[in-house]
Structure formats: structure tokens, C-alpha cells
PDB file of C-alpha atoms in Angstrom:
ATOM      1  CA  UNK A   1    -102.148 -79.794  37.234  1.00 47.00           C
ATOM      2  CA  UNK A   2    -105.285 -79.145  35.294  1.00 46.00           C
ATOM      3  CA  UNK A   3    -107.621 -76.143  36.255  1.00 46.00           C
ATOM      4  CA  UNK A   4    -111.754 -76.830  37.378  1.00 45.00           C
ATOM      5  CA  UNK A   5    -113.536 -74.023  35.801  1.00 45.00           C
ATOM      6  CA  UNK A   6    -114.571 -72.376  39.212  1.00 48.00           C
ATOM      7  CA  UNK A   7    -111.122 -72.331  40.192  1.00 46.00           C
ATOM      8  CA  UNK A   8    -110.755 -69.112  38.081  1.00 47.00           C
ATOM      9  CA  UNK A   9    -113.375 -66.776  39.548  1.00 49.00           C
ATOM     10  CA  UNK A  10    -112.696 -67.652  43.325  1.00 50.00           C
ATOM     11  CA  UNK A  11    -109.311 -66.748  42.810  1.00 47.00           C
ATOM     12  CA  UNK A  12    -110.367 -63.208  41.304  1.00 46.00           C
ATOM     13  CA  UNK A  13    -113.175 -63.351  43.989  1.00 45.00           C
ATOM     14  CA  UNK A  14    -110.195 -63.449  46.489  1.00 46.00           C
ATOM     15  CA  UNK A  15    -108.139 -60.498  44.924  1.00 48.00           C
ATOM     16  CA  UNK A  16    -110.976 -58.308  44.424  1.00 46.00           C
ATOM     17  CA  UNK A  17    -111.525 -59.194  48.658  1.00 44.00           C
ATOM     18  CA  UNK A  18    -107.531 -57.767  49.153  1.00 43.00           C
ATOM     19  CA  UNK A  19    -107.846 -54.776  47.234  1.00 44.00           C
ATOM     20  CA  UNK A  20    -111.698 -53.597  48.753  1.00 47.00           C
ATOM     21  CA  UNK A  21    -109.789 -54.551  52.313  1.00 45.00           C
ATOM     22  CA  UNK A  22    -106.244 -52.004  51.092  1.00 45.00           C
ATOM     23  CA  UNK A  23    -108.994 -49.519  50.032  1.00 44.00           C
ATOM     24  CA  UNK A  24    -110.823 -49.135  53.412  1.00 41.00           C
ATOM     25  CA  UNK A  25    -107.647 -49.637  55.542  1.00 43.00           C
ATOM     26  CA  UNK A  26    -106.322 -46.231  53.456  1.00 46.00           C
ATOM     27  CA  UNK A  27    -109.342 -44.559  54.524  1.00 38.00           C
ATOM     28  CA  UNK A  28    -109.794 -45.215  57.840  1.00 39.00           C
ATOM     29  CA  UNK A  29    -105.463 -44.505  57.946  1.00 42.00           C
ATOM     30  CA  UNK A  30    -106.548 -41.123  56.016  1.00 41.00           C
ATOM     31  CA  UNK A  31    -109.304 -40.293  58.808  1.00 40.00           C
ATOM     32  CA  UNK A  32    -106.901 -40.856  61.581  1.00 41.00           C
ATOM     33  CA  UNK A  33    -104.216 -38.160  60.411  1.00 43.00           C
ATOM     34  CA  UNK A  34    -106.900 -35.548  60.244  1.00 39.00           C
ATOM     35  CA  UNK A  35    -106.409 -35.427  56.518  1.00 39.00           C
ATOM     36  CA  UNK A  36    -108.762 -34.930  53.711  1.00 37.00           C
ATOM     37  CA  UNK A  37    -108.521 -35.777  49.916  1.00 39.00           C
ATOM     38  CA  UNK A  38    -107.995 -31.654  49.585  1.00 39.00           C
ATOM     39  CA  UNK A  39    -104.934 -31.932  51.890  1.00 39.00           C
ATOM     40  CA  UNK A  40    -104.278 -29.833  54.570  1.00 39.00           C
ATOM     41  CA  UNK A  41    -106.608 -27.306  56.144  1.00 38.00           C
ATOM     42  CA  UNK A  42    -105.503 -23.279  55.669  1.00 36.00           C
ATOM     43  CA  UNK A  43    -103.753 -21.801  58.462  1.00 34.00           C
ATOM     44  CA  UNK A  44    -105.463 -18.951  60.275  1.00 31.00           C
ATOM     45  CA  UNK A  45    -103.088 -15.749  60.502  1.00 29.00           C
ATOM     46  CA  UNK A  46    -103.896 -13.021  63.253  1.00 27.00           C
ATOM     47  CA  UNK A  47    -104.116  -9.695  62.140  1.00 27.00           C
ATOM     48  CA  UNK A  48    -102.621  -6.466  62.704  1.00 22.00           C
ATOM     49  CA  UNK A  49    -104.479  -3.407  64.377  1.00 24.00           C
ATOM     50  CA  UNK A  50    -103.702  -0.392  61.527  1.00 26.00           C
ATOM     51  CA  UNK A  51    -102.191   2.635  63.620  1.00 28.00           C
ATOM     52  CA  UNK A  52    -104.623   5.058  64.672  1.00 27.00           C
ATOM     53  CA  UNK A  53    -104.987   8.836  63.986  1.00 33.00           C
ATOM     54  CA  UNK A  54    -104.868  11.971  66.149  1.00 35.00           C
ATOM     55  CA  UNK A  55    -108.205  12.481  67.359  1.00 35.00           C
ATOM     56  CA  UNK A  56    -109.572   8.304  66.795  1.00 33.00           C
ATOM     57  CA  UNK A  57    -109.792   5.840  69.435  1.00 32.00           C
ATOM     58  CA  UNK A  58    -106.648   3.370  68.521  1.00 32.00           C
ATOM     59  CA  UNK A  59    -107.910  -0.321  67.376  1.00 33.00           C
ATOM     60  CA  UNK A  60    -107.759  -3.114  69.831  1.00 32.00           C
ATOM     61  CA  UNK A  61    -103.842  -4.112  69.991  1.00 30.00           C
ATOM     62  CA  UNK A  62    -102.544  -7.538  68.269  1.00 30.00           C
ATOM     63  CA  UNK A  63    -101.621 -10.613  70.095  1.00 29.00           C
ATOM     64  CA  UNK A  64     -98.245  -9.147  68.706  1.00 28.00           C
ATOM     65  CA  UNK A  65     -98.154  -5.828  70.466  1.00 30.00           C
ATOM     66  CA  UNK A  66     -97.027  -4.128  67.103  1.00 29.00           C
ATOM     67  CA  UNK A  67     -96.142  -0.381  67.008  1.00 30.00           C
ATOM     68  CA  UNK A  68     -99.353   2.219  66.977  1.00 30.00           C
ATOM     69  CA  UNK A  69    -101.912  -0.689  67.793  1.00 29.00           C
ATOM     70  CA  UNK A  70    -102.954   1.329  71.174  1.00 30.00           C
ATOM     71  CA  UNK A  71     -99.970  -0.159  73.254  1.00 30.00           C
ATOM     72  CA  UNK A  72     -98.062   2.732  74.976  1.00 30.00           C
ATOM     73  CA  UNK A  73     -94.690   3.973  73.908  1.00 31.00           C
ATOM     74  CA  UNK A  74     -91.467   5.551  76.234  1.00 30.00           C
ATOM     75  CA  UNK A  75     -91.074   9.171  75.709  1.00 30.00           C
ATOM     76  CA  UNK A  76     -88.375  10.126  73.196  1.00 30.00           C
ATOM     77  CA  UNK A  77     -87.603  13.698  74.598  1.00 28.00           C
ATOM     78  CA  UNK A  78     -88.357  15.841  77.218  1.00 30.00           C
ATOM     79  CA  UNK A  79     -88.191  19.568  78.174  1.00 32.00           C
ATOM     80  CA  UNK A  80     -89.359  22.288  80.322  1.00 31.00           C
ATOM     81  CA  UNK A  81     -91.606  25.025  80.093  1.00 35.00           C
ATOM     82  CA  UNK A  82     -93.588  27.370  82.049  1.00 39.00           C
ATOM     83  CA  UNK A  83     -96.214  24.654  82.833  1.00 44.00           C
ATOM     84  CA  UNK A  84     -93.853  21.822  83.679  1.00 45.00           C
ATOM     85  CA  UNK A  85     -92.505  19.171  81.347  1.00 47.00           C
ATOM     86  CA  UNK A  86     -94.044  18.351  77.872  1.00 59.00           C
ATOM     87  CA  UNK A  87     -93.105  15.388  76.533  1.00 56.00           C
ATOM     88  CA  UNK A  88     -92.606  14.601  72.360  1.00 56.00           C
ATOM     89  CA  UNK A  89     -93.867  10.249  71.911  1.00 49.00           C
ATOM     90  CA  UNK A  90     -93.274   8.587  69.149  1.00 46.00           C
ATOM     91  CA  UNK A  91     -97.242   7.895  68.533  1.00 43.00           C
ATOM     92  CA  UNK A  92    -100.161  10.201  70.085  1.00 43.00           C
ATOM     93  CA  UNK A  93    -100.964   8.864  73.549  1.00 43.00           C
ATOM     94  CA  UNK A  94    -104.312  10.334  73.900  1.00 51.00           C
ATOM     95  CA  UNK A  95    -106.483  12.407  71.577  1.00 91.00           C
ATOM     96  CA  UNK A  96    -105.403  15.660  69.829  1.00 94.00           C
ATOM     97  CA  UNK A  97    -105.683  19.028  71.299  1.00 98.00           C
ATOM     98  CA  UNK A  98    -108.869  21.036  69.994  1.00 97.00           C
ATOM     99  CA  UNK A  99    -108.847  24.518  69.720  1.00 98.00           C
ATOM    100  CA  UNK A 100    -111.582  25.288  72.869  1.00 97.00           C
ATOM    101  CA  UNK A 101    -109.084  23.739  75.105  1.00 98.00           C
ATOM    102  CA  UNK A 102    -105.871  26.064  73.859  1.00 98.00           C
ATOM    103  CA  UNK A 103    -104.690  29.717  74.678  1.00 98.00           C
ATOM    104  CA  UNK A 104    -102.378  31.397  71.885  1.00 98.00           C
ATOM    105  CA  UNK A 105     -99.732  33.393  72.946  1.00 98.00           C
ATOM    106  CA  UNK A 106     -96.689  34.763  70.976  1.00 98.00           C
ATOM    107  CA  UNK A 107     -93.881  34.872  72.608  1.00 96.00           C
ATOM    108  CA  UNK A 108     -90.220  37.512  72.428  1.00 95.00           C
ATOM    109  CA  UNK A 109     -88.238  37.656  69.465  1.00 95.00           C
ATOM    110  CA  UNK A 110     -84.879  36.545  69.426  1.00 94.00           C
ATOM    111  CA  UNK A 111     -83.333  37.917  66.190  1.00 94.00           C
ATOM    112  CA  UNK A 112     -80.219  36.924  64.753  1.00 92.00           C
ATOM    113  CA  UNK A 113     -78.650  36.720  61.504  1.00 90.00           C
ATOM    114  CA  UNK A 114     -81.097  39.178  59.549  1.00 92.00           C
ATOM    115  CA  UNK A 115     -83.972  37.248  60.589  1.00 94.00           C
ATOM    116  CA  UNK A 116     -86.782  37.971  63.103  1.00 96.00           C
ATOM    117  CA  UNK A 117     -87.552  34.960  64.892  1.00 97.00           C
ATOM    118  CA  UNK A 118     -90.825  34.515  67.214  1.00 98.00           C
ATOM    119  CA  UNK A 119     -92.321  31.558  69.015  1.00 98.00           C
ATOM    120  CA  UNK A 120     -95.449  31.081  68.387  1.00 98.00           C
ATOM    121  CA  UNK A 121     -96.692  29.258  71.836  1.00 98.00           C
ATOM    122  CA  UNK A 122    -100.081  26.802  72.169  1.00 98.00           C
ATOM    123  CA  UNK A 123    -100.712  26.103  75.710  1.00 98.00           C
ATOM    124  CA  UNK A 124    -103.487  23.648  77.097  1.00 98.00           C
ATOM    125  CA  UNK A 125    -105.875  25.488  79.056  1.00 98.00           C
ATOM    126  CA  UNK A 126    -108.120  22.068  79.575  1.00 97.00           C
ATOM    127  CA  UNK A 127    -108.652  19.708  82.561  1.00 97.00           C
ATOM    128  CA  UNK A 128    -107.280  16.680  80.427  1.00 96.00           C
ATOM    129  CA  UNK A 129    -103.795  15.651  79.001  1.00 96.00           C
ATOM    130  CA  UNK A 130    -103.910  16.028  75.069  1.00 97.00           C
ATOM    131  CA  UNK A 131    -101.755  16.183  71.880  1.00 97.00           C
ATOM    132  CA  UNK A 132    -100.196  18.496  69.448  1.00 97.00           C
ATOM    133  CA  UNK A 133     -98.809  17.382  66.066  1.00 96.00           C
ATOM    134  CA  UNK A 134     -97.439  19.094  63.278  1.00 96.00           C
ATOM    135  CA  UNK A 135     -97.461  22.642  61.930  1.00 97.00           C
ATOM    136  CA  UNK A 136     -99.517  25.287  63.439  1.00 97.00           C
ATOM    137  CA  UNK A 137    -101.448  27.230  60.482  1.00 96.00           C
ATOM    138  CA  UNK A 138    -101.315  30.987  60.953  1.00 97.00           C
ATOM    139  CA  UNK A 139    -101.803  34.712  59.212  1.00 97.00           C
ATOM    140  CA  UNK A 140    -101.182  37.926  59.915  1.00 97.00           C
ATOM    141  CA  UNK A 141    -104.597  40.333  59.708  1.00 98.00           C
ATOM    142  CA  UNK A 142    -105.540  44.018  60.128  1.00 97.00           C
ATOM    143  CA  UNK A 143    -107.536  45.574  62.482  1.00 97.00           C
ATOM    144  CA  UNK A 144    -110.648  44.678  59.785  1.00 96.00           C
ATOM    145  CA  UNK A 145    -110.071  41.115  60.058  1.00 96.00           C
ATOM    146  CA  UNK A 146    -108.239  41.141  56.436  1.00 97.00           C
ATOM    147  CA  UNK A 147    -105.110  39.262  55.540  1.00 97.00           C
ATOM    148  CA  UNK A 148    -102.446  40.532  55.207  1.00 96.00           C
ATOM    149  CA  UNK A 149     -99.553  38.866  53.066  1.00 95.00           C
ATOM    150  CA  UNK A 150     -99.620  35.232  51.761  1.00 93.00           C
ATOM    151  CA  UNK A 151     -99.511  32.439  53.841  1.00 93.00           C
ATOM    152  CA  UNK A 152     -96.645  31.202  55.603  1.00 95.00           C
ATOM    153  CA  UNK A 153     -94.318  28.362  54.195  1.00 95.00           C
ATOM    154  CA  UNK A 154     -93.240  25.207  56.193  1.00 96.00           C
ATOM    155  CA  UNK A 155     -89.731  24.944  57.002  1.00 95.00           C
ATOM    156  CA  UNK A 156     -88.567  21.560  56.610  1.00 95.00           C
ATOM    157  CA  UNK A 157     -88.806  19.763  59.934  1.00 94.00           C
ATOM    158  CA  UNK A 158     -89.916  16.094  61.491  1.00 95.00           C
ATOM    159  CA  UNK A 159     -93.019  16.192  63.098  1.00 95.00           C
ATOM    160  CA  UNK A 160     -93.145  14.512  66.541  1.00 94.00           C
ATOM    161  CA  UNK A 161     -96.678  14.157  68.799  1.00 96.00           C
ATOM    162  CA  UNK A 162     -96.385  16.467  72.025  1.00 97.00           C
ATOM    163  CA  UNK A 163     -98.099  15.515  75.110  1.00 97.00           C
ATOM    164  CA  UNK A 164     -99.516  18.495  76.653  1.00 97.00           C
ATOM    165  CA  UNK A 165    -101.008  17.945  80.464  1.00 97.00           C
ATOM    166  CA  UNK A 166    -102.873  20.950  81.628  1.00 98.00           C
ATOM    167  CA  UNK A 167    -101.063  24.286  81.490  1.00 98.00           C
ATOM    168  CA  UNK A 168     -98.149  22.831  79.527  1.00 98.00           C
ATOM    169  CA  UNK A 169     -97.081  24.634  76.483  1.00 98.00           C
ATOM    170  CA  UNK A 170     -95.605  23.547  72.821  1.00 98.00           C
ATOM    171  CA  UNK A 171     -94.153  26.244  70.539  1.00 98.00           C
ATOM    172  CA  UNK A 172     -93.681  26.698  66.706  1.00 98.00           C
ATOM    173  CA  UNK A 173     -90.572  29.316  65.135  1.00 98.00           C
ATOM    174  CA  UNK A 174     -92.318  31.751  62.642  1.00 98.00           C
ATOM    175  CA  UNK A 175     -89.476  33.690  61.321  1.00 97.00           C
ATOM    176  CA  UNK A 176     -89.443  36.396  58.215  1.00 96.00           C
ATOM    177  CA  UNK A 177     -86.288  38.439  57.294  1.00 95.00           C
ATOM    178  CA  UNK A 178     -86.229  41.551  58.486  1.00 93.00           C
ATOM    179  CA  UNK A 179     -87.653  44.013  55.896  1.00 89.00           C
ATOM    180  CA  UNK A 180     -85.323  46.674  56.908  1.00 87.00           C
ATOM    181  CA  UNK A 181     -82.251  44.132  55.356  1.00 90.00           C
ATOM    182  CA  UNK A 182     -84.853  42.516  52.407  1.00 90.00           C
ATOM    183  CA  UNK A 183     -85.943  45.678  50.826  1.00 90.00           C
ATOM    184  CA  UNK A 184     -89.806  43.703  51.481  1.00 93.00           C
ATOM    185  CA  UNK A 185     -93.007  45.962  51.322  1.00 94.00           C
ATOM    186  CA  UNK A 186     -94.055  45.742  54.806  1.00 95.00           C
ATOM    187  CA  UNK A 187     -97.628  46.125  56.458  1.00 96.00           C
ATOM    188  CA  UNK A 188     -98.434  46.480  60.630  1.00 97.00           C
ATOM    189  CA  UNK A 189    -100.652  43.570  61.185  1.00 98.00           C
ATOM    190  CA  UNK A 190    -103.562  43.832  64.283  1.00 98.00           C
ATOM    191  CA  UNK A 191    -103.079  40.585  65.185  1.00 98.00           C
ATOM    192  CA  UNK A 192    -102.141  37.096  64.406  1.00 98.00           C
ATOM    193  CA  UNK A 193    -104.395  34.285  63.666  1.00 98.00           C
ATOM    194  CA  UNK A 194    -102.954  30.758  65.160  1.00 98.00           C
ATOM    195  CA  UNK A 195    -104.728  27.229  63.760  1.00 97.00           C
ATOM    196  CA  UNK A 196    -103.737  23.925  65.765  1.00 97.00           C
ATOM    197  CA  UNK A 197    -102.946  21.575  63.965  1.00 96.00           C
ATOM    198  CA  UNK A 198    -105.744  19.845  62.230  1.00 95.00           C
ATOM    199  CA  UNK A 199    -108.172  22.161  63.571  1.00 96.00           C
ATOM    200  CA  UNK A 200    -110.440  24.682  61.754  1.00 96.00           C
ATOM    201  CA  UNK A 201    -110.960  27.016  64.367  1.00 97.00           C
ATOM    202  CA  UNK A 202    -108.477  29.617  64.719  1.00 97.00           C
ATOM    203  CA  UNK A 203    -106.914  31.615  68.491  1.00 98.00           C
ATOM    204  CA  UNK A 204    -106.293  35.526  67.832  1.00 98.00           C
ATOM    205  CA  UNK A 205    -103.098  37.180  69.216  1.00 98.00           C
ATOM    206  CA  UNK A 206    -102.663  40.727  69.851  1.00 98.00           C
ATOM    207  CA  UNK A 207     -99.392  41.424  66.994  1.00 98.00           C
ATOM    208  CA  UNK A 208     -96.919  43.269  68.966  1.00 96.00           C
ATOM    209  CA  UNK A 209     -93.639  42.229  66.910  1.00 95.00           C
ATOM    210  CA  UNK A 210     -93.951  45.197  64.689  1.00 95.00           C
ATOM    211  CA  UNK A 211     -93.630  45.634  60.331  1.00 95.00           C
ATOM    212  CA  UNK A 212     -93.680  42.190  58.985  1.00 96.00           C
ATOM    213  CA  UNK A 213     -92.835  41.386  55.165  1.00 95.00           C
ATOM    214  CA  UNK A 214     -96.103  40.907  52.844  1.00 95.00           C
ATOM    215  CA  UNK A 215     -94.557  41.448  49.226  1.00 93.00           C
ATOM    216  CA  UNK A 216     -91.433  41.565  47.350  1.00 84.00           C
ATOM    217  CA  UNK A 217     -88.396  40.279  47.708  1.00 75.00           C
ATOM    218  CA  UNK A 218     -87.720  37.884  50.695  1.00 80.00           C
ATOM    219  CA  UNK A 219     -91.137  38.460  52.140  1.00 86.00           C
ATOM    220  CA  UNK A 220     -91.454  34.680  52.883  1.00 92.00           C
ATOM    221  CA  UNK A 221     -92.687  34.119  56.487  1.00 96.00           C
ATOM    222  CA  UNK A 222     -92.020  30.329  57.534  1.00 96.00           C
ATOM    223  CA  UNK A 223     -93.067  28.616  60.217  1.00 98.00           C
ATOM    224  CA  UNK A 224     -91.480  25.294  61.916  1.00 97.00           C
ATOM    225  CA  UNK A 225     -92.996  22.064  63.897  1.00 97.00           C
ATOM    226  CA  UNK A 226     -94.257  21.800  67.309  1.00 98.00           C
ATOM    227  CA  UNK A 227     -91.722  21.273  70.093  1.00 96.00           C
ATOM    228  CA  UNK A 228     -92.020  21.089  73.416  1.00 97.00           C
ATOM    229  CA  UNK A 229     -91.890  24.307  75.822  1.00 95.00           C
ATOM    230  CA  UNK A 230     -92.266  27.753  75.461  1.00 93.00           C
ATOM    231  CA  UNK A 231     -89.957  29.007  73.110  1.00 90.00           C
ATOM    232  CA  UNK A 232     -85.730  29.451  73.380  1.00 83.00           C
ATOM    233  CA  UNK A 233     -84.975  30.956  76.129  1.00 64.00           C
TER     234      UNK A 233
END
């Protein structure tokens, strides 16, 4: 069979028709599964609300619910004291306890073991439920206002946040040997200066527990974390 000369070209003229027609047939295919030539779009993640402090307003909650995103937790422990039931919660519930709102009170000792052993009680004297966390800071002073002795140490402990409604009470253990046993160099203190935790302002209590150690050997006065109640009793 022999071959006109414009045989040739309508043939490629034919091929070049398939392949344009394969082209836009891929394209419009492409457009219809929401694909692009970059592939898939990014998925969005949700984030997570960061927990919030003692004292902050707690970031809007996640779609999740996660822990200390402002959703509410069960109480973990409860017990009495003079003003009812305090509760200790895994994350604060409302805002911390300031020092305006508190009354300072220490309470009996309960010695034992060579060591003198007071509870040093905070007790919410406010119209509103609020929260105690931590360590108390405190110091022992003369009648001048003057310390007396170093600060005291932290006994090892796990914090937990109490939830103190009005006129409930959370108490701290400041113990000291007693400096008749330790040989210490003792000093009467005045009073006793009590510091909520992460407050600056400080609650004076009239010191009626005696000598207490403020050199020498064993002269160490710790104190322990917050628990609900008043003290053992």
C-alpha cells in the first residue's frame, strides 16, 4: 500500500487530538477528588488549654476536656475541722486564698518523740470559697519585730490544693526538737509571722509555745504542707 504525503500529518494530527483529550480528562478527574498538584491539604489539630495557676482565670477547656483546662475535678480527700469539711482537689477550683481574707492561729502542741510539734492553722475569714496550696512561709520574731533564728526548712511532703469555704481551716506541722534534748541555744520569740502560700503579706500570732531552737545543734525548725482541718486532734 503506498503512503499520500498528507497521510502522515493527519495521523499525528489525530494522536496529538488523544493525548490533549487524556490530558484534560486527568484534570477535570483531578478537580473532582478535591486534589491539587501539591497533594493533600494539612489537617487542622485542636489545641490544648495549658493548666492554669493559683490565682489566674483557667483557659477555655478543649473539645477534649483534658486535665487542668478549667473542667472540674472529684475531690480526692476530705476531713473535718472546726469550720466544717475542707476538701484537698487535685487542681485549684477557684482562685487562691489572699492574705486579707485569712486569720492565723497556732494551734496546741502535741509533742512526742523529742520533738515539739505545732499546727500552724490558716482559716478563711472571707465571704467566698478559695484555695490554699503548698507551704506556709513563717519566722519567729521578738517583741521589736526582729528575727529570730533562720528560716524554717520544708519537710518533704506532696502538695495538694485545699478548698477552703468560709470559716474552714487548713493547717501546716512546724516542728523543732526540743532544745532541752538538742543542747540548741534557744530564744523566747513575741510572736510568729505566718505567709500563705504565694503571698507577700504576712498574719502575726501571739507565740505562746515557749523557748524555740535558733542556733546550734539541731536547731532546725521545719515546717510541712497544707492539709485539711485544724490540726491532729
Amino acid at each position: 500500500m503506498v503512503y499520500t504525503p498528507r497521510s502522515a500529518p493527519r495521523s499525528a494530527r489525530h494522536g496529538a487530538l488523544l493525548v490533549g483529550t487524556a490530558a484534560v480528562l486527568g484534570l477535570l478527574t483531578a478537580c473532582g477528588n478535591g486534589t491539587s498538584a501539591h497533594g493533600d491539604a494539612p489537617a487542622t489539630v485542636s489545641g490544648t488549654a495549658a493548666p492554669a495557676t493559683d490565682g489566674t482565670t483557667s483557659p477555655a477547656p478543649s473539645a477534649t476536656g483534658s486535665p487542668g483546662t478549667g473542667t472540674s475535678s472529684a475531690p480526692r480527700a476530705t476531713a473535718t475541722s472546726g469550720g466544717g469539711t475542707a476538701t484537698t482537689t487535685p487542681a485549684a477550683a477557684s482562685s487562691r486564698c489572699h492574705t486579707s481574707e485569712l486569720r492565723a492561729s497556732v494551734g496546741r502542741n502535741d509533742p512526742g518523740a523529742g520533738q515539739e510539734n505545732f499546727p500552724v492553722v490558716l482559716t478563711n475569714a472571707s465571704a467566698r470559697t478559695c484555695t490554699l496550696h503548698g507551704y506556709p512561709g513563717a519566722a519567729f520574731v521578738d517583741a521589736s519585730g526582729g528575727q529570730l533564728g533562720p528560716d524554717p526548712k520544708r519537710s518533704p511532703g506532696t502538695p495538694a490544693t485545699v478548698t477552703l469555704r468560709p470559716g474552714q481551716s487548713a493547717w501546716a506541722g512546724l516542728t523543732f526538737s526540743n532544745p532541752g534534748i538538742s543542747g540548741a541555744k534557744t530564744a523566747t520569740p513575741a510572736a510568729l509571722l505566718v505567709t500563705p502560700p504565694d503571698e507577700r503579706d504576712q498574719l502575726k500570732v501571739a507565740w505562746k509555745g515557749g523557748p524555740v531552737p535558733v542556733s546550734g545543734n539541731s536547731s532546725a525548725v521545719r515546717l510541712t504542707v497544707f492539709t485539711p482541718g485544724a490540726g491532729p486532734s
